[in-house]
Tab-separated table of C-alpha atoms and ligand atoms in Angstrom:
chain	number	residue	atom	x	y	z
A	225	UNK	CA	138.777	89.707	-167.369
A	226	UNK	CA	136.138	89.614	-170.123
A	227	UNK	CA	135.176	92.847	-172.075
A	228	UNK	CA	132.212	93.810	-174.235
A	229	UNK	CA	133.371	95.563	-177.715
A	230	UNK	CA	129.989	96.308	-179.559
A	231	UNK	CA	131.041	97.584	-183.138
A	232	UNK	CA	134.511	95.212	-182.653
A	233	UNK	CA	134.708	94.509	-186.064
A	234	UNK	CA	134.819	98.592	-187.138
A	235	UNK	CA	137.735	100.760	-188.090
A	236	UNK	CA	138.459	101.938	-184.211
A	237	UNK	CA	137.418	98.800	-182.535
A	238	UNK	CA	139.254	96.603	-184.479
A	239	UNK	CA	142.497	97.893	-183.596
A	240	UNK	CA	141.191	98.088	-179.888
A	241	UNK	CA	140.225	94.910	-179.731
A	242	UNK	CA	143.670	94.181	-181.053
A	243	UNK	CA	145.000	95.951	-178.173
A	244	UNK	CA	142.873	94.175	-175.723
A	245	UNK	CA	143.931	90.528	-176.870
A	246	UNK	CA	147.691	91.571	-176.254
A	247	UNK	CA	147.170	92.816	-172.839
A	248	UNK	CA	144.972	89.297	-172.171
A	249	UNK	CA	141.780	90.588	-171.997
A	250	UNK	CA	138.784	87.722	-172.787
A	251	UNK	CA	136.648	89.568	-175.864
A	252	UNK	CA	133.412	89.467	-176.753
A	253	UNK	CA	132.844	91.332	-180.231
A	254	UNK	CA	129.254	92.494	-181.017
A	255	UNK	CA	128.754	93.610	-184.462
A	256	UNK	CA	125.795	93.785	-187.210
A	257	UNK	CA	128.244	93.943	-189.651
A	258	UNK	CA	126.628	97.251	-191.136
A	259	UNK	CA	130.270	99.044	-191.957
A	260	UNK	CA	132.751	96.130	-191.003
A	261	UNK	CA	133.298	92.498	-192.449
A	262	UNK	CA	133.312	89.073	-190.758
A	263	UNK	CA	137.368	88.733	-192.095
A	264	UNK	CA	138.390	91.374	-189.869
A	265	UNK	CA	138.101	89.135	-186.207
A	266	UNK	CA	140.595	86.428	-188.947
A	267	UNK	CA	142.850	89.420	-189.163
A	268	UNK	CA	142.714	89.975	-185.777
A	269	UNK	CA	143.538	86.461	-185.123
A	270	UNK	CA	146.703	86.867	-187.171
A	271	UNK	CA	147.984	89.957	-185.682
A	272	UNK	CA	147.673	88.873	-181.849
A	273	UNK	CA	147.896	85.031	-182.111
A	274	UNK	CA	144.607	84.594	-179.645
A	275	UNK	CA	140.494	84.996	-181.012
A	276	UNK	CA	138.070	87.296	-179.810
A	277	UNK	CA	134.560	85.527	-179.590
A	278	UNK	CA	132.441	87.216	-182.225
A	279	UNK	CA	128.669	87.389	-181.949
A	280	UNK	CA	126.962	88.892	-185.178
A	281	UNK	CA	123.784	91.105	-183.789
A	282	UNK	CA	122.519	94.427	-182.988
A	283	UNK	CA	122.634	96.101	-179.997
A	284	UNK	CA	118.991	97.037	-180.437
A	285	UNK	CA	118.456	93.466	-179.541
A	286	UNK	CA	118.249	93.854	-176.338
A	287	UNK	CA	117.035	89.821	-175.661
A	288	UNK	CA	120.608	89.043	-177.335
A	289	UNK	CA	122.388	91.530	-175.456
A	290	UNK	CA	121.230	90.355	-172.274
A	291	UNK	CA	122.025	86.585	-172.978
A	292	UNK	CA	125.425	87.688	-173.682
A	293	UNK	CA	125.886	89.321	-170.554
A	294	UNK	CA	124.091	86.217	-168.323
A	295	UNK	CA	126.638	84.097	-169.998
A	296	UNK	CA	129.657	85.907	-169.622
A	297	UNK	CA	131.547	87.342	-166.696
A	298	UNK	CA	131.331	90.625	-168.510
A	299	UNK	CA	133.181	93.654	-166.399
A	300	UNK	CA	132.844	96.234	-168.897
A	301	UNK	CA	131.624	97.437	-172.549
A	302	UNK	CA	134.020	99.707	-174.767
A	303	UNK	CA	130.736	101.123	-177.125
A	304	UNK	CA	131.911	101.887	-180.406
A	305	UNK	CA	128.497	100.437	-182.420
A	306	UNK	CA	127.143	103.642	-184.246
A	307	UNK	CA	126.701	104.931	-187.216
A	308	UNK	CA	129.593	107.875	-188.453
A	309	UNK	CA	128.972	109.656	-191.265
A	310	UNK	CA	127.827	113.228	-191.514
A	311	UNK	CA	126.630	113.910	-194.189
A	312	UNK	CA	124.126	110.677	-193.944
A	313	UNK	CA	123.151	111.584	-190.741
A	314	UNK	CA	122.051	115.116	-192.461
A	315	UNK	CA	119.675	112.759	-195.089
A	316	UNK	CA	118.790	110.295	-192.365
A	317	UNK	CA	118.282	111.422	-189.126
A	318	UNK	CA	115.602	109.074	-187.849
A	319	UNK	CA	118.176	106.655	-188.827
A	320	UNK	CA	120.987	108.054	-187.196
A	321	UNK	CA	118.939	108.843	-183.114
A	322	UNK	CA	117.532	105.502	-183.988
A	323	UNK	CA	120.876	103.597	-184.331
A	324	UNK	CA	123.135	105.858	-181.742
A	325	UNK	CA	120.518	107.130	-179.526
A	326	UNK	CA	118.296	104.670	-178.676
A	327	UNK	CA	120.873	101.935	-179.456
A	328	UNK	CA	123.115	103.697	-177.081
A	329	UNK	CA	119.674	103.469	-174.532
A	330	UNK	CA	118.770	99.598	-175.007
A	331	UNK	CA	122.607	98.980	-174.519
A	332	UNK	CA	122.886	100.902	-171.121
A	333	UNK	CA	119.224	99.169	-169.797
A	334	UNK	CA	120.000	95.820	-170.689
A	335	UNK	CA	123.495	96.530	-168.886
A	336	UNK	CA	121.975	97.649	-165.788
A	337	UNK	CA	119.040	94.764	-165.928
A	338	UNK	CA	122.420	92.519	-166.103
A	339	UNK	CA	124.224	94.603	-163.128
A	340	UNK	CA	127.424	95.478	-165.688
A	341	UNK	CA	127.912	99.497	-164.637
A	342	UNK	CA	131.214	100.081	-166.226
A	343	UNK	CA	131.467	101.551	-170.080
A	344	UNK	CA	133.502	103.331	-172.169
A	345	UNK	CA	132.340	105.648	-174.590
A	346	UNK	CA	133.298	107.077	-178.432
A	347	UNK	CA	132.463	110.320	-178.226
A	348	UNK	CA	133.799	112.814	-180.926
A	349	UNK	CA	135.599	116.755	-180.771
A	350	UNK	CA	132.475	117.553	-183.192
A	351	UNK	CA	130.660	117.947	-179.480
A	352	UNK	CA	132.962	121.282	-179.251
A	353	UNK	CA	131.256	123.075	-181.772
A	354	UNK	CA	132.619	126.274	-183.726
A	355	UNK	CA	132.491	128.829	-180.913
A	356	UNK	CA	135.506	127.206	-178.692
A	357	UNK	CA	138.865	128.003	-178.993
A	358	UNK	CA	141.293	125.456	-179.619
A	359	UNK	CA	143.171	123.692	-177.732
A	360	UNK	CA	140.029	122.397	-176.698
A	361	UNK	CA	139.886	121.555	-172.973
A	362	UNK	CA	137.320	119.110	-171.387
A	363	UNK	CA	136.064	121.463	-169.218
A	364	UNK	CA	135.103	124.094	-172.425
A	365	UNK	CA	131.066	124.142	-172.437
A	366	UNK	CA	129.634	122.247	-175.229
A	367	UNK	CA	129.076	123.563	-178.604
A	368	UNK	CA	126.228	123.921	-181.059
A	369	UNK	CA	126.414	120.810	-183.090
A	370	UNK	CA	126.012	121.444	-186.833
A	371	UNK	CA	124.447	117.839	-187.921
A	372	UNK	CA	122.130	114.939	-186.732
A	373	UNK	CA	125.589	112.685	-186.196
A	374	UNK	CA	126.977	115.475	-184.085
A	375	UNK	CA	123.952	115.449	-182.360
A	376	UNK	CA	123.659	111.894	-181.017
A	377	UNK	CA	127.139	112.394	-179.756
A	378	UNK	CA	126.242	115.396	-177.441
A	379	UNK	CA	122.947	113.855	-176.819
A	380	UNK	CA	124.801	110.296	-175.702
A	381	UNK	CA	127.319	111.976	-173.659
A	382	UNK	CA	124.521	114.184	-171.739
A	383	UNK	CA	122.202	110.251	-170.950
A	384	UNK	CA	125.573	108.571	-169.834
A	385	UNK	CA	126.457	111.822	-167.431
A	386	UNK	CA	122.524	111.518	-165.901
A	387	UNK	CA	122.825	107.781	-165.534
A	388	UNK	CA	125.721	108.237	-163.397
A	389	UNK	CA	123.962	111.231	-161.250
A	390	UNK	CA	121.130	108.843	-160.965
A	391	UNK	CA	123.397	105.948	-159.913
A	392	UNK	CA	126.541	106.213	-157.857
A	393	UNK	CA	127.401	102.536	-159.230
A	394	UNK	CA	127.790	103.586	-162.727
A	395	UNK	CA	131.238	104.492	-164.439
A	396	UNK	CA	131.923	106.215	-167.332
A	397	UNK	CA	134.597	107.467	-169.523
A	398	UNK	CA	133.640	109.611	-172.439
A	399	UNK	CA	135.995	109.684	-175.052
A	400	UNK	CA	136.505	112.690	-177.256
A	401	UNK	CA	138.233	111.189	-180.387
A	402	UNK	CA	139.690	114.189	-182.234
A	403	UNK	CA	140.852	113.064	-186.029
A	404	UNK	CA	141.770	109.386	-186.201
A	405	UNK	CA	144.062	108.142	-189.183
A	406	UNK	CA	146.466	105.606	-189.950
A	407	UNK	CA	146.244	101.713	-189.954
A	408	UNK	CA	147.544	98.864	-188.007
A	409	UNK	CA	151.644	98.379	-189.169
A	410	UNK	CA	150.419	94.752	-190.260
A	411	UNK	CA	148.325	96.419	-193.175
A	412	UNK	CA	146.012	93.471	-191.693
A	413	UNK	CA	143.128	96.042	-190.581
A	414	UNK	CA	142.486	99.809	-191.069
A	415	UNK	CA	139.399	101.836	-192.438
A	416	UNK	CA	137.189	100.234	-194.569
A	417	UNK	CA	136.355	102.692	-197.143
A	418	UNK	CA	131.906	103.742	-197.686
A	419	UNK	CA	131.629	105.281	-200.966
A	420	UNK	CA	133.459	108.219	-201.872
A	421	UNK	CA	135.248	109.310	-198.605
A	422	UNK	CA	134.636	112.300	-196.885
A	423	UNK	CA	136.993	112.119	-194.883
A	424	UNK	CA	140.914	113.600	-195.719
A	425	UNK	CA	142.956	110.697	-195.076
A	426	UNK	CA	141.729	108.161	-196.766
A	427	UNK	CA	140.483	111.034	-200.125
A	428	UNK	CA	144.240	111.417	-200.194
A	429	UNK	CA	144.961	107.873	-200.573
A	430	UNK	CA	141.951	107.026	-202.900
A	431	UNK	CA	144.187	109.893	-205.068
A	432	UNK	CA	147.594	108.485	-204.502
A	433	UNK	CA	146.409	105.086	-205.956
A	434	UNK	CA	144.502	106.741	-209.071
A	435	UNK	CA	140.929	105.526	-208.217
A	436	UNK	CA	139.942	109.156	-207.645
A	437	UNK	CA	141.243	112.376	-209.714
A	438	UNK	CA	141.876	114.873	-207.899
A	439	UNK	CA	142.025	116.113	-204.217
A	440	UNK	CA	139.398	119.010	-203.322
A	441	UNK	CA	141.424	121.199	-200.407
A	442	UNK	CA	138.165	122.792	-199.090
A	443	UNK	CA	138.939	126.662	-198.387
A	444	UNK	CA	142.491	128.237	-198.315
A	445	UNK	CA	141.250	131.441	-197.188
A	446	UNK	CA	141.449	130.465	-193.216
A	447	UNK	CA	142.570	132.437	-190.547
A	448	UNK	CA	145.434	129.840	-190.133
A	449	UNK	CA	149.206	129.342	-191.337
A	450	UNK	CA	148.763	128.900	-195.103
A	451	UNK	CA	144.696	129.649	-195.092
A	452	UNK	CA	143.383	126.098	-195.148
A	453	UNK	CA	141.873	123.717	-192.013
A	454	UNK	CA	143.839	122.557	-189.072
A	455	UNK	CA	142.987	119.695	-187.422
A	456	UNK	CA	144.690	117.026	-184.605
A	457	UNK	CA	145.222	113.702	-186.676
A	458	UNK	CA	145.811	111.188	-184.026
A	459	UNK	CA	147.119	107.396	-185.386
A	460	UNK	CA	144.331	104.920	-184.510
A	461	UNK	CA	146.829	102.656	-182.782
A	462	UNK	CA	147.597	105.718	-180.261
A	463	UNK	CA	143.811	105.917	-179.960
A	464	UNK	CA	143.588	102.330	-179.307
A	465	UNK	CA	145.931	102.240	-176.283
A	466	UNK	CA	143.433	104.898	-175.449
A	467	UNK	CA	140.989	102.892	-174.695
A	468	UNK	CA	142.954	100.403	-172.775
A	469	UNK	CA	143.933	103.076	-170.012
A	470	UNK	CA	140.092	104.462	-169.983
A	471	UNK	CA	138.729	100.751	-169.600
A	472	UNK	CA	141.293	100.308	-166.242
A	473	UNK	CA	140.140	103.690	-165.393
A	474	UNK	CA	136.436	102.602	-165.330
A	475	UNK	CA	137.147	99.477	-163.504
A	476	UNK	CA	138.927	101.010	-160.398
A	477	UNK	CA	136.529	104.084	-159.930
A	478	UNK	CA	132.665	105.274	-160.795
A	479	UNK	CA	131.349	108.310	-161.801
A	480	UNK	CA	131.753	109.774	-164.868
A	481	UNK	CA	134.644	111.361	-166.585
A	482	UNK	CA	135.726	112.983	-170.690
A	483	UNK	CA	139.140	112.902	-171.580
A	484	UNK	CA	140.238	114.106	-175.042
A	485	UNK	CA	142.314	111.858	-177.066
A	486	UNK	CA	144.386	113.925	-179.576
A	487	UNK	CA	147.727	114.698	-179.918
A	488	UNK	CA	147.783	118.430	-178.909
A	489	UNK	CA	149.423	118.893	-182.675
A	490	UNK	CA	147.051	120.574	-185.143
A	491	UNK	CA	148.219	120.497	-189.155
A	492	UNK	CA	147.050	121.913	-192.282
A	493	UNK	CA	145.016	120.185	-194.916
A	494	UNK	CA	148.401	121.387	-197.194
A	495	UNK	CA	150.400	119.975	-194.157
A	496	UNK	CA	149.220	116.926	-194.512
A	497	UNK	CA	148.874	116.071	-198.260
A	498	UNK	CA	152.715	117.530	-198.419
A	499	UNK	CA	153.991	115.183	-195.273
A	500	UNK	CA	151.995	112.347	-197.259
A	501	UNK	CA	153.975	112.871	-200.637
A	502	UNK	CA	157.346	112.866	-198.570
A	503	UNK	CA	156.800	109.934	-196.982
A	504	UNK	CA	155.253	107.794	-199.798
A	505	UNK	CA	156.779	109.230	-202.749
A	506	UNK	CA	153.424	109.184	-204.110
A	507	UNK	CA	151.600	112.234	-206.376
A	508	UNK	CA	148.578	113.877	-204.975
A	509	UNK	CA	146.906	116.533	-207.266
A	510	UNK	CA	144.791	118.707	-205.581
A	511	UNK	CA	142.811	122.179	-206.440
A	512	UNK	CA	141.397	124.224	-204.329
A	513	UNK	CA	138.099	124.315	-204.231
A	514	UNK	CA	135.464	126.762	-202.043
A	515	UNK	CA	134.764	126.251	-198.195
A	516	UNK	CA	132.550	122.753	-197.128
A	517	UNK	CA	129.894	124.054	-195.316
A	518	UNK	CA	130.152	122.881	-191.328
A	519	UNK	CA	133.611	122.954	-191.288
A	520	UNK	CA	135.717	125.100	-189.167
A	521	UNK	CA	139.442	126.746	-189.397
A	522	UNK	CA	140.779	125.517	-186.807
A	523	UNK	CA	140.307	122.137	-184.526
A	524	UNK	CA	142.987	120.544	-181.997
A	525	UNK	CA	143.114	119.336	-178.461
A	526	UNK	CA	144.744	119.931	-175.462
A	527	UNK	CA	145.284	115.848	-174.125
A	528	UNK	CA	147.062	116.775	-171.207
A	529	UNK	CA	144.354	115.572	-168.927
A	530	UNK	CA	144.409	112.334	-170.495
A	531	UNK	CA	147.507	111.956	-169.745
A	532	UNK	CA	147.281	113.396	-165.978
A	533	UNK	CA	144.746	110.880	-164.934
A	534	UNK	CA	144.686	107.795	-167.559
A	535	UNK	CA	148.608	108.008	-168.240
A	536	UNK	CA	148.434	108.287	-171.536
A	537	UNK	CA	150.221	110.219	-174.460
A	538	UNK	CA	149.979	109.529	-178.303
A	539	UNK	CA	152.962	108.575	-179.628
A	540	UNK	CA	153.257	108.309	-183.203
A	541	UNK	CA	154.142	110.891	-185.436
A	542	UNK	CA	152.612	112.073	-188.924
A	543	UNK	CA	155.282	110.507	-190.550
A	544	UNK	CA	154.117	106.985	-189.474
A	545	UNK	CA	150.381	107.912	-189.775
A	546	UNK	CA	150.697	108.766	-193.467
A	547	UNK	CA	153.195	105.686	-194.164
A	548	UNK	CA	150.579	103.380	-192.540
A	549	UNK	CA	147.436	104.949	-194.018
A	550	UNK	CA	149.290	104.520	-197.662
A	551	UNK	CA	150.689	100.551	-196.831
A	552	UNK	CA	146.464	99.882	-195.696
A	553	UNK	CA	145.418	101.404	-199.075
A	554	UNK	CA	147.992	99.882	-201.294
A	555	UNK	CA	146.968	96.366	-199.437
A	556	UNK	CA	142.969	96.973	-199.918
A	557	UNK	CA	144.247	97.252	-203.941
A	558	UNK	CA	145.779	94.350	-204.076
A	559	UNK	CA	143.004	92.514	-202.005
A	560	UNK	CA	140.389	94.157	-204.756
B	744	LIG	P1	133.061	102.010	-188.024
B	744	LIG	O1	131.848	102.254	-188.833
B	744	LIG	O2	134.282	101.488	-188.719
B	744	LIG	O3	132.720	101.017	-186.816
B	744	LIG	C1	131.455	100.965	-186.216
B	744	LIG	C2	131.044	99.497	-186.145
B	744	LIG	O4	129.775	99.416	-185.503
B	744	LIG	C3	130.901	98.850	-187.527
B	744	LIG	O5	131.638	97.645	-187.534
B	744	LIG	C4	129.400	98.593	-187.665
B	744	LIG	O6	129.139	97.433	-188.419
B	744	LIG	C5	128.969	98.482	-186.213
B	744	LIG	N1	127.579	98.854	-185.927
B	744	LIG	C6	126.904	99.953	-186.330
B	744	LIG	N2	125.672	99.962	-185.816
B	744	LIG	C7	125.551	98.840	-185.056
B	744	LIG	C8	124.513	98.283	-184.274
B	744	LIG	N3	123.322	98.879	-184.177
B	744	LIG	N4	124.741	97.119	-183.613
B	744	LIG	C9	125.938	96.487	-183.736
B	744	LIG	N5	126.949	96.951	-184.470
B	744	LIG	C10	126.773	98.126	-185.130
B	744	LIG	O7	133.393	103.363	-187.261
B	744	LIG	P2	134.690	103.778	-186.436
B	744	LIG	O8	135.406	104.813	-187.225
B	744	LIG	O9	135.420	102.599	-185.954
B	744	LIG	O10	133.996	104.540	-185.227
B	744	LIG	C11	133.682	103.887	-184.019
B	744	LIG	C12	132.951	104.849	-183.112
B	744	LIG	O11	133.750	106.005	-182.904
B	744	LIG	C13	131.615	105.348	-183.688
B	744	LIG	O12	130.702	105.445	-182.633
B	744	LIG	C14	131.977	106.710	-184.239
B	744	LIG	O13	130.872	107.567	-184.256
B	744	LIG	C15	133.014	107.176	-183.227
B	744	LIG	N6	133.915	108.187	-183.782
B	744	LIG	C16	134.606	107.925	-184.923
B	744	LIG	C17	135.449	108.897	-185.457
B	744	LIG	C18	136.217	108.636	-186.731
B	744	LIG	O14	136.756	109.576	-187.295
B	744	LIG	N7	136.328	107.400	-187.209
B	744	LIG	C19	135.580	110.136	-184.815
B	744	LIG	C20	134.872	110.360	-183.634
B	744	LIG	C21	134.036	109.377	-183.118
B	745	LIG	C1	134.700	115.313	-189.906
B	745	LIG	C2	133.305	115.600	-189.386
B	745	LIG	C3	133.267	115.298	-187.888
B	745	LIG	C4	133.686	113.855	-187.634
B	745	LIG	C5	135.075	113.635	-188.242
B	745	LIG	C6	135.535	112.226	-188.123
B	745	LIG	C7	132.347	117.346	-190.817
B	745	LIG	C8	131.960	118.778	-190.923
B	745	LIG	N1	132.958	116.985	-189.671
B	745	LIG	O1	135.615	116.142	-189.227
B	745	LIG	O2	131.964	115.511	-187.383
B	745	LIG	O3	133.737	113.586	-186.236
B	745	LIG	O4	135.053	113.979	-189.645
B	745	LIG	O5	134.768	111.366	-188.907
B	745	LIG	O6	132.116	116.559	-191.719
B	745	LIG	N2	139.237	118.286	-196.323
B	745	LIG	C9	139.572	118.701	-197.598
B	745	LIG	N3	139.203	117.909	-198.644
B	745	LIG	C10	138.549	116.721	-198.493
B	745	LIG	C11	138.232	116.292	-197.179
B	745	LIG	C12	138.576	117.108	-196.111
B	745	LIG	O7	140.159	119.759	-197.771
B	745	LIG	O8	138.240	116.046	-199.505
B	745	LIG	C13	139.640	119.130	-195.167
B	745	LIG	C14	138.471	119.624	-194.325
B	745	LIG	O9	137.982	120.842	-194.821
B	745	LIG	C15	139.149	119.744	-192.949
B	745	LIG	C16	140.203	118.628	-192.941
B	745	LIG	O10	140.433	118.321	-194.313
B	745	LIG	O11	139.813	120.973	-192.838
B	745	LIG	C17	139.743	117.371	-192.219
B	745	LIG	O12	138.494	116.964	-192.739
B	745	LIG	P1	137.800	115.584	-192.305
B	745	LIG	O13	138.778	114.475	-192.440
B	745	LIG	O14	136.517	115.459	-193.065
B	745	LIG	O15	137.521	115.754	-190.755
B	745	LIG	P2	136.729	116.913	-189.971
B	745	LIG	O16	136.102	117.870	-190.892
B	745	LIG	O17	137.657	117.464	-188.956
């Protein structure tokens, strides 16, 4: 069975794909290479034993799209090509509907032009909003998004559900990825780090190793345990295995369907730096510093229909997120 992966080479696809080579899936990788490296399909190679085919390109191109789906027996695309980060998207949103939306739009015509109906989607918790009250079911309404990334999420997620009222043949699984951590156990592939991150995990490891100072914890005056953010970590292998159930799911069914894949579990930002220290023995200063603007107190899922209907439950603790997250960083130092 061969499978489309466009962004295959990223921080979630890569571990998918990794997935997808163990359960004997054929893969075809489509990447530009904008946040991910060429290395990563070697790495990939190492950890399963067996080579996805990887086709550098855009899936813009919509003439290279198509020839890869004349040429292969392709059943399905897991779409994970898009660009991520907030704060960017806030600076560059012609950039951002350009790459997600309409990339998202030449994907799903040159699909249908090539009869392929079947796709799974990364869709993101940020499509809750503020005004829901976690857990955060599927069937909550939508939020107001609070940035141009946010944005193309809800404004995918609304094309792919019209596609499939337009045509019965189409099937669809939105995921909603709550917060994904962690790092294959290999230390072969994780998150490839843009700049300064924004993002907690891999800020607390950037501290651990000394290339940055000092953690910010953004508010502590929260209406939650000990006053700063909660949020549902998930490890990115869990979401991984994710994917594998959704992409059986859209092979045996149409229509279109959103799970949530979280772990149900929300911690602090305190939480986590403190389960971090335990497990590494490592030392990460932090102040606290004033509220980021966008963020809210508290964010967590309920996955239970996840694992109702696609069978699955994460299963990896914070323990093994943190120890796996730290092993990834301490390997990208040595690498550097
Ligand atoms: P990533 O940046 O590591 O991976 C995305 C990959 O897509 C990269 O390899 C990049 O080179 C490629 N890409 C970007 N634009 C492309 C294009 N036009 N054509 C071909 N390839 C292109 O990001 P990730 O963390 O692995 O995220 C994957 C998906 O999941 C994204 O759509 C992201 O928005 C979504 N998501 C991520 C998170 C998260 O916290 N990481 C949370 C929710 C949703
Ligand atoms: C952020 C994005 C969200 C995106 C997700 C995954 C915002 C407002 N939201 O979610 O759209 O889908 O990343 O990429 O950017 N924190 C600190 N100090 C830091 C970094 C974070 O205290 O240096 C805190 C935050 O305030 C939050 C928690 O840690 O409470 C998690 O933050 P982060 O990892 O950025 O994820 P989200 O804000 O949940």
């Amino acid at each position: 069975m061969s499978v489309l992966v466009t962004g295959g080479t990223g921080y979630i696809g890569s571990h998918t794909v990794a997935e997808l080579l163990a359960k004997r899936y054929y893969v075809i990788i489509l990447d530009n290479l904008s946040n991910s490296k060429r290395d990563v399909v070697d790495s990939i190679e190492k950890i399963t034993g067996r080579t996805p085919q990887f086709v550098e390109g855009d899936i813009r191109d919509k003439a290279l799209v198509g020839r890869i789906l004349q040429e292969e027996p392709i059943e399905a695309v897991i779409h994970f090509a898009g660009s991520k980060a907030v704060g960017e998207s806030v600076r560059m949103p012609l950039e951002y509907y350009h790459n997600n939306v309409y990339g998202t739009i030449c994907l799903l015509e040159t699909m249908r032009d090539a009869g392929c109906k079947s796709i799974v989607f990364s869709s993101s918790a940020t499509v809750y909003g503020g005004e829901n009250v976690s857990p955060l079911r599927e069937d909550m309404p939508e939020g107001r998004t609070t940035n141009p990334y946010g944005t193309t999420k809800l404004t995918i997620e609304k094309i792919l559900r019209e596609l499939c009222v337009s045509d019965p043949e189409w099937s669809v699984s939105l995921l909603r990825y709550f917060n994904p951590i962690g790092a294959h156990k290999s230390g072969l592939i994780g998150e490839f780090p843009n700049g300064e991150p924004n993002n907690l995990m891999p800020y607390i490891t950037q501290v651990a190793a000394k290339k940055l100072k000092k953690l910010k914890v953004f508010g502590s005056d929260y209406n939650t345990p000990d006053g700063t953010g909660v949020r549902d970590y998930i490890h990115v292998v869990d979401l991984a295995k994710g994917h594998i159930r959704a992409l059986e799911r859209v092979l045996g069914r149409t229509g279109c369907e959103t799970f949530n894949l979280g772990t149900g579990q929300g911690y602090s930002v305190l939480e986590i730096v403190k389960s971090f220290v335990r497990v590494t023995g490592q030392k990460v200063p932090y102040d606290i510093a004033p509220r980021r603007e966008g963020d809210i107190a508290t964010c967590y899922s309920d996955p239970s229909l996840a694992e109702k209907e696609l069978g699955w439950k994460a299963e990896l603790g914070l323990d093994e997120m943190c120890e796996d997250s730290w092993r990834w960083e301490e390997q990208l130092n040595q690498e550097a």
